[in-house]
Tab-separated table of C-alpha atoms and ligand atoms in Angstrom:
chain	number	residue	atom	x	y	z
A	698	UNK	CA	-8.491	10.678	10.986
A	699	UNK	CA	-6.580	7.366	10.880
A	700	UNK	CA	-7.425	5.105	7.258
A	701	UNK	CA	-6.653	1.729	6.441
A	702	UNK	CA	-6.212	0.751	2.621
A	703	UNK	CA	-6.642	-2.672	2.310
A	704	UNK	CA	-6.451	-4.594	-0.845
A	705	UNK	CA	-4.922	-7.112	-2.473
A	706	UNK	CA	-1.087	-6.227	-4.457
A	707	UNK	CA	-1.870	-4.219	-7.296
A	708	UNK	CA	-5.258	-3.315	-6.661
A	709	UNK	CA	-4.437	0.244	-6.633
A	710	UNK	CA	-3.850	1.335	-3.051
A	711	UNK	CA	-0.157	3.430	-3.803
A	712	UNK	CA	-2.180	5.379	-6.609
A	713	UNK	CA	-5.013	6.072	-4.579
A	714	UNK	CA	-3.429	6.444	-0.951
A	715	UNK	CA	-1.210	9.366	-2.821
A	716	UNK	CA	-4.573	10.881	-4.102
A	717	UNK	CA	-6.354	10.909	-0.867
A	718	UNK	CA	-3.633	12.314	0.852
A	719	UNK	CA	-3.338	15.020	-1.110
A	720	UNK	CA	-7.215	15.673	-1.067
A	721	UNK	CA	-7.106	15.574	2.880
A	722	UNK	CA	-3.515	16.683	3.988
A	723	UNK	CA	-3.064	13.586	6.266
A	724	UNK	CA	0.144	11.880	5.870
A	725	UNK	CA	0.943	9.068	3.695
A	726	UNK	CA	2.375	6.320	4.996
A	727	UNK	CA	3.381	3.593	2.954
A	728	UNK	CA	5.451	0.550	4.063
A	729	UNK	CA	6.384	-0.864	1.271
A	730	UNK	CA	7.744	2.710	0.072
A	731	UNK	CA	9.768	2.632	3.350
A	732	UNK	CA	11.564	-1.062	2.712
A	733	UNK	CA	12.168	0.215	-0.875
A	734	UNK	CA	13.720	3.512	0.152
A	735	UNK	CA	16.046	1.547	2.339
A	736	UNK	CA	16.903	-0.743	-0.402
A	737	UNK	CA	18.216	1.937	-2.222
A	738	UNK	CA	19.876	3.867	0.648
A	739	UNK	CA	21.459	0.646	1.395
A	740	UNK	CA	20.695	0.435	5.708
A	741	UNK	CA	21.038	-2.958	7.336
A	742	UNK	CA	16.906	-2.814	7.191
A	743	UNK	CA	16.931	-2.197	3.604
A	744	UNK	CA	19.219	-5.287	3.303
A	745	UNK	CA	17.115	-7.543	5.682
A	746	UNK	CA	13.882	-6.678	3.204
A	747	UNK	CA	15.360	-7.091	0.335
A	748	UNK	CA	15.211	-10.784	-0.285
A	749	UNK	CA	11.995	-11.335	1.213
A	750	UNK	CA	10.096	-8.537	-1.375
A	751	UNK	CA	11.581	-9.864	-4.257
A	752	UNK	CA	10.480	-13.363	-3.251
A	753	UNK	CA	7.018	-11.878	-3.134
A	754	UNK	CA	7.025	-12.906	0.895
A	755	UNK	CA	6.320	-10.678	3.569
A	756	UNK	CA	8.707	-8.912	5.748
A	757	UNK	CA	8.340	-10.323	9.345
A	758	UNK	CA	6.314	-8.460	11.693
A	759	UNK	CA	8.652	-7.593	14.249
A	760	UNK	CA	10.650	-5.084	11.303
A	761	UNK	CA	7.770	-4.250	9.395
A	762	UNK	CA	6.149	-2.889	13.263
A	763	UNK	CA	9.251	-1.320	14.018
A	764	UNK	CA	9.609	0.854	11.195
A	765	UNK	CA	6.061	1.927	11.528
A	766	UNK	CA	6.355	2.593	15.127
A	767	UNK	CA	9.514	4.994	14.224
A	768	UNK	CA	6.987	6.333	11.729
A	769	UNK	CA	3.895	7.526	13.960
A	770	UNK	CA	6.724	9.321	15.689
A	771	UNK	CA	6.962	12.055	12.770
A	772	UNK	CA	4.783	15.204	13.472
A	773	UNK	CA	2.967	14.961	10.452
A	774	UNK	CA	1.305	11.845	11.368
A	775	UNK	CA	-0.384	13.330	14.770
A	776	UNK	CA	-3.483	14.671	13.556
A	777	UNK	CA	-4.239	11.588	10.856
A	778	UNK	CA	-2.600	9.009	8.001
A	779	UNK	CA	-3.548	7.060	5.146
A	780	UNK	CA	-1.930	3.625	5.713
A	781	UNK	CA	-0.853	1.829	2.396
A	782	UNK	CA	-0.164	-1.558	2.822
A	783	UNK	CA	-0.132	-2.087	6.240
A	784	UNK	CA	-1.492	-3.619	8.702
A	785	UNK	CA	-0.678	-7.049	6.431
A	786	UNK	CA	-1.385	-9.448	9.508
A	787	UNK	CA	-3.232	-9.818	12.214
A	788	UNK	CA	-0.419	-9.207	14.722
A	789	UNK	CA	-0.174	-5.631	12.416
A	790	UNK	CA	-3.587	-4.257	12.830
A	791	UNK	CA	-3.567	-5.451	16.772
A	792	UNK	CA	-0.396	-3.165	17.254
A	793	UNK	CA	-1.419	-0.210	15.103
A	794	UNK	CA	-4.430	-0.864	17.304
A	795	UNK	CA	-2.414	-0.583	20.462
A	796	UNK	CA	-0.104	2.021	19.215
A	797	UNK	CA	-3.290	4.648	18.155
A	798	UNK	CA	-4.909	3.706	21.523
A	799	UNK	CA	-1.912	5.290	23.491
A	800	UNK	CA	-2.450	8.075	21.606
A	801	UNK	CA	-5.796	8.303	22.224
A	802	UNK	CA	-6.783	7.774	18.615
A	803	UNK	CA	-7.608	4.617	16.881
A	804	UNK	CA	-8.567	3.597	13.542
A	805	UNK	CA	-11.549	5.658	12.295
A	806	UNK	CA	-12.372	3.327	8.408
A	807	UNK	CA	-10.706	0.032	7.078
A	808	UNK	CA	-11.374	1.087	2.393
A	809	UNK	CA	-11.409	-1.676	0.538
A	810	UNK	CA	-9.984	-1.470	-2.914
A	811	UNK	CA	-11.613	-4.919	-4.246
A	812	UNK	CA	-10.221	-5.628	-7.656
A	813	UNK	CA	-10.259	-9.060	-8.995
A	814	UNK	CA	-7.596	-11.668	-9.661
A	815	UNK	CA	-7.516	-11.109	-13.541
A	816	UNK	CA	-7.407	-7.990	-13.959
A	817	UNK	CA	-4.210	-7.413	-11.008
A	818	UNK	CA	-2.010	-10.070	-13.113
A	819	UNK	CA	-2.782	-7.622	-16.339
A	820	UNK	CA	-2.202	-3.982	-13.989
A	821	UNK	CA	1.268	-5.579	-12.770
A	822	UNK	CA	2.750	-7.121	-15.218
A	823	UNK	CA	1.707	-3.712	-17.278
A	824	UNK	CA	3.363	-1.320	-14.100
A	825	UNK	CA	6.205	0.700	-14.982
A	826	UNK	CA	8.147	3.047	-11.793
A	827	UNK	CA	10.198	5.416	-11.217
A	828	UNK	CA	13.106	4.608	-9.358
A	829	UNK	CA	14.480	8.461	-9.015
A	830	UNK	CA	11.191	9.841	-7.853
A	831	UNK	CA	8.546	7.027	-7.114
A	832	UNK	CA	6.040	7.738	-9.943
A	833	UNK	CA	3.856	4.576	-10.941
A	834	UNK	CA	2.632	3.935	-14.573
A	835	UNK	CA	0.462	1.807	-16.445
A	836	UNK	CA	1.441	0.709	-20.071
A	837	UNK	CA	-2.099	-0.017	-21.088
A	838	UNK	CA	-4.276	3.050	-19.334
A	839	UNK	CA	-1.663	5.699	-17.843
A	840	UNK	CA	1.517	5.192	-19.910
A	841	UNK	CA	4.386	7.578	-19.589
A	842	UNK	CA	4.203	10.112	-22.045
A	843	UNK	CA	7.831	9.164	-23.717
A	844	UNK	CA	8.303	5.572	-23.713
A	845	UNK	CA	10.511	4.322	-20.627
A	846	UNK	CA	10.521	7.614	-19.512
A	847	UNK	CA	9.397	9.567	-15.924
A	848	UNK	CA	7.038	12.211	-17.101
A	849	UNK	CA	7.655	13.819	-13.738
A	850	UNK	CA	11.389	13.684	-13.386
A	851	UNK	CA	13.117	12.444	-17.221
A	852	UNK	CA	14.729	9.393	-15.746
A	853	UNK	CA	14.328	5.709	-16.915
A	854	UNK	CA	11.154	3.741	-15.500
A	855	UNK	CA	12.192	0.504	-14.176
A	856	UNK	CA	9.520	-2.660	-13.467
A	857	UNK	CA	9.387	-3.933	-9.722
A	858	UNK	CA	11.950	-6.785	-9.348
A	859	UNK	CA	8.306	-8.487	-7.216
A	860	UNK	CA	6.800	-7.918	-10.238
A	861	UNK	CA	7.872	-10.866	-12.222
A	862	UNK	CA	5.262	-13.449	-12.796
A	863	UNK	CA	6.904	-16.348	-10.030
A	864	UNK	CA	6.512	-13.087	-7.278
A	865	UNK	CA	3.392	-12.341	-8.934
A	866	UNK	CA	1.889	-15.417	-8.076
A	867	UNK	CA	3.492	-15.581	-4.347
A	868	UNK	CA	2.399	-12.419	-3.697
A	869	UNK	CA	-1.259	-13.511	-4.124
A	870	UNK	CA	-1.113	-16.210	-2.385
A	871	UNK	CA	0.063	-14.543	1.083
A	872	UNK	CA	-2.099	-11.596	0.150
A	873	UNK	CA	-4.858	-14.726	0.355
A	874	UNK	CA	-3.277	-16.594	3.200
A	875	UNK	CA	-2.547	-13.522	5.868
A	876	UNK	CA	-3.461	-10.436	4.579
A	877	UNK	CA	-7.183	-11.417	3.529
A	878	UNK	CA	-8.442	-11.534	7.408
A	879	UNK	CA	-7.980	-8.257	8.078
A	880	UNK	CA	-11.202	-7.723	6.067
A	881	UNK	CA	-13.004	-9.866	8.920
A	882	UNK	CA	-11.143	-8.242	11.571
A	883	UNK	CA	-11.857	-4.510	10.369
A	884	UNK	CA	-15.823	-6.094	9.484
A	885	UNK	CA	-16.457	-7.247	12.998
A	886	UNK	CA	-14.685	-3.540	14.458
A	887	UNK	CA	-17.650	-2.042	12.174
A	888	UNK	CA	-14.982	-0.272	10.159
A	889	UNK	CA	-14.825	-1.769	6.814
A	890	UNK	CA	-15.804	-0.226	3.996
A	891	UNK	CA	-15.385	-1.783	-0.049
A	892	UNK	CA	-14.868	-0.287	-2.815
A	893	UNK	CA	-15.155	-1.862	-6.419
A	894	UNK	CA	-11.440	-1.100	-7.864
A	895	UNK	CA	-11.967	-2.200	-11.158
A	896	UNK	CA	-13.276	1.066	-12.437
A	897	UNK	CA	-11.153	4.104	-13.640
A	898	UNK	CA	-8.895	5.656	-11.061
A	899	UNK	CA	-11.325	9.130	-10.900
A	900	UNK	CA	-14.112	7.048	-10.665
A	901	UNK	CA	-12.188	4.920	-8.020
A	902	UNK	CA	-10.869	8.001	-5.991
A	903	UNK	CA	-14.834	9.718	-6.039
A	904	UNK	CA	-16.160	6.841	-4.477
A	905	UNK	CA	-13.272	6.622	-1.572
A	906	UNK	CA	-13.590	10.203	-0.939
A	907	UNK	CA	-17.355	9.807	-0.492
A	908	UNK	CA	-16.431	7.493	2.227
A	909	UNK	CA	-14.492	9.437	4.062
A	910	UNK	CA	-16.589	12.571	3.940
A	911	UNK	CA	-19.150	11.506	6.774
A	912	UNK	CA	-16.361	10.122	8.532
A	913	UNK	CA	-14.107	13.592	8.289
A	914	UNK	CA	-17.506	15.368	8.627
B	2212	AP5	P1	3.800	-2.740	-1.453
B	2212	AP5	O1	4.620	-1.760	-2.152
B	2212	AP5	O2	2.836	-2.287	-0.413
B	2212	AP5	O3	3.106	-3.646	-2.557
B	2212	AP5	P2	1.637	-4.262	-2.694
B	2212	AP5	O4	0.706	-4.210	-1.551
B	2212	AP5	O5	1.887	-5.610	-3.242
B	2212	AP5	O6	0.959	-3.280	-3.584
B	2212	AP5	P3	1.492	-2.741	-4.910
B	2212	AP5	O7	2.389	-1.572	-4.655
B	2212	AP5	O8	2.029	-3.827	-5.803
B	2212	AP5	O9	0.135	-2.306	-5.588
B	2212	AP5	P4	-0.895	-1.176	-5.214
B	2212	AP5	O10	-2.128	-1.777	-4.640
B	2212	AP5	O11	-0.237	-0.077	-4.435
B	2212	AP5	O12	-1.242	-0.706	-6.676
B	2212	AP5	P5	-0.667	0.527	-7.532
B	2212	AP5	O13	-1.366	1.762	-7.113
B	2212	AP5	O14	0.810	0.533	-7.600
B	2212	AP5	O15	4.727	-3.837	-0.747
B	2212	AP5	C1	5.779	-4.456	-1.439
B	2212	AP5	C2	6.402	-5.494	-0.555
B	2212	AP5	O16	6.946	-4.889	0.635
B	2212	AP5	C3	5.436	-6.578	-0.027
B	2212	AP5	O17	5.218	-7.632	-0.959
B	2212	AP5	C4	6.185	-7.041	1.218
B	2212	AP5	O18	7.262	-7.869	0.872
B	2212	AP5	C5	6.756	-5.741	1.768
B	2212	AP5	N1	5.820	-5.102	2.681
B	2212	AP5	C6	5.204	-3.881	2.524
B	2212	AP5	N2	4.395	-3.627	3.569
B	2212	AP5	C7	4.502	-4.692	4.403
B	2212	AP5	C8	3.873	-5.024	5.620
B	2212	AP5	N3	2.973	-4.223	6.207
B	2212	AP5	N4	4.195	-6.224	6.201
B	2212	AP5	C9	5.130	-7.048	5.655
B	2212	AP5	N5	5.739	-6.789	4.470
B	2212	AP5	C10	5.414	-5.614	3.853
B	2212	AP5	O19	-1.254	0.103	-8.959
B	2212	AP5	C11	-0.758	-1.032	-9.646
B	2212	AP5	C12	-0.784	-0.740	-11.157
B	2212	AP5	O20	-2.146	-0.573	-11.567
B	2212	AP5	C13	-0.070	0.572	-11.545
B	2212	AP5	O21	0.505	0.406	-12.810
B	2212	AP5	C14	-1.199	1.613	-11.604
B	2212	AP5	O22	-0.894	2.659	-12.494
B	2212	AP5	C15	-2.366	0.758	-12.082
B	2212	AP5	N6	-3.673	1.191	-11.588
B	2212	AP5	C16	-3.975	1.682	-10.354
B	2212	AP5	N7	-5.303	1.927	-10.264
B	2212	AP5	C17	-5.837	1.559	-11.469
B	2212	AP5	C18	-7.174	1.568	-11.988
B	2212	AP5	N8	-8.214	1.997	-11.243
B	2212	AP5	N9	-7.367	1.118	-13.238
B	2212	AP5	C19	-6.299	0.674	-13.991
B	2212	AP5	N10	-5.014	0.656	-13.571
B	2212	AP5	C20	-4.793	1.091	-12.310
């Protein structure tokens, strides 16, 4: 099984992509995870990302397509994935598209996670991570146990340099400019399916696992 999360930044899709993928074994594959992981590792990719995620911009297609080409060819991805944050633009769901379709496969659901405008300015500016071992934190309704500090791992939590308010606000407005079709181009495919975000995360993960089920069925 092959599942889109779509949703705008901050709506929750990192917290609940790692969720469902441990509920269903499929892979997770996360592209933002990937540009960050070669921030810190330093590659000539990591370097090429870097200034457009702190701008809050996306990274062009033709990298952002590569790296998840590389990615379907990892074994774990053969029999399924949970896609977190991508396909971002049109070109990007036409070549997942492509890329499943040589495979025989395709996309089986496009999940929602609608969460409005307020409330994603409050969950990021609140977000705390950890650098060392990718855990994500929420000062108002999941904070870290000891204050600035990975409850997983002991090291400092750091905020997401795209998490200042000017990135914020950028951020928004591509997620409104190129990102937001996608929900008419998984719509007219018959494959979209919303979710309100805005309650708990349980309550938010119940309601995308009921989704899946007839789907997985
Ligand atoms: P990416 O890392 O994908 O960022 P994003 O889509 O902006 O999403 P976020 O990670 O900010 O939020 P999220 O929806 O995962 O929410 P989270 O679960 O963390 O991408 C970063 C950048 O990389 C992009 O801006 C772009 O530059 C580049 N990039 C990545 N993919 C690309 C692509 N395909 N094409 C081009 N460029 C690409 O939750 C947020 C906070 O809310 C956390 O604190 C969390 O604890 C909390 N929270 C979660 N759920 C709830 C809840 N139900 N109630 C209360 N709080 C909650």
């Amino acid at each position: 099984m092959y599942v889109v999360i779509l949703g705008p930044p901050g709506a929750g899709k990192g917290t609940q992509a790692v969720r469902l993928a441990a509920a269903t074994s499929l892979a997770h594959v996360a592209t933002g995870d990937m540009f960050r992981d070669n921030i810190r590792s330093g590659t000539e990719l990591g370097r090429l990302a870097e200034g457009y995620i702190t701008q809050g911009e996306l990274v062009p297609d033709r990298l952002t397509i590569d790296i998840l080409m590389d990615r379907l060819e990892e074994p774990d991805t053969v029999s399924g994935a949970i896609f977190d944050g991508f396909p971002r633009t049109i070109p990007q769901a036409q070549s997942l598209d492509e890329a499943l379709q040589d495979r025989n496969r395709q996309v089986d659901v496009a999940l929602l996670i609608d969460v409005a405008e307020a409330e994603i300015l409050r969950r990021l500016s609140g977000r705390w991570t950890c650098p060392n071992c990718g855990a994500v934190f929420q000062e108002r309704t999941d904070p870290p146990k000891r204050d600035g500090e990975c409850d997983n791992c002991g090291k400092p939590l750091a905020q997401r340099p795209d998490d200042a308010p000017a990135a914020i606000r950028n951020r928004l407005q591509v997620y409104r400019e190129q990102t937001a079709p996608l929900v008419a181009y998984y719509e007219k495919a018959g494959l979209l399916i919303p979710i309100d975000g805005e309650r708990p995360p349980d309550a938010v993960q119940t309601a995308l696992l009921g989704a899946l089920e007839p789907i997985s069925a």
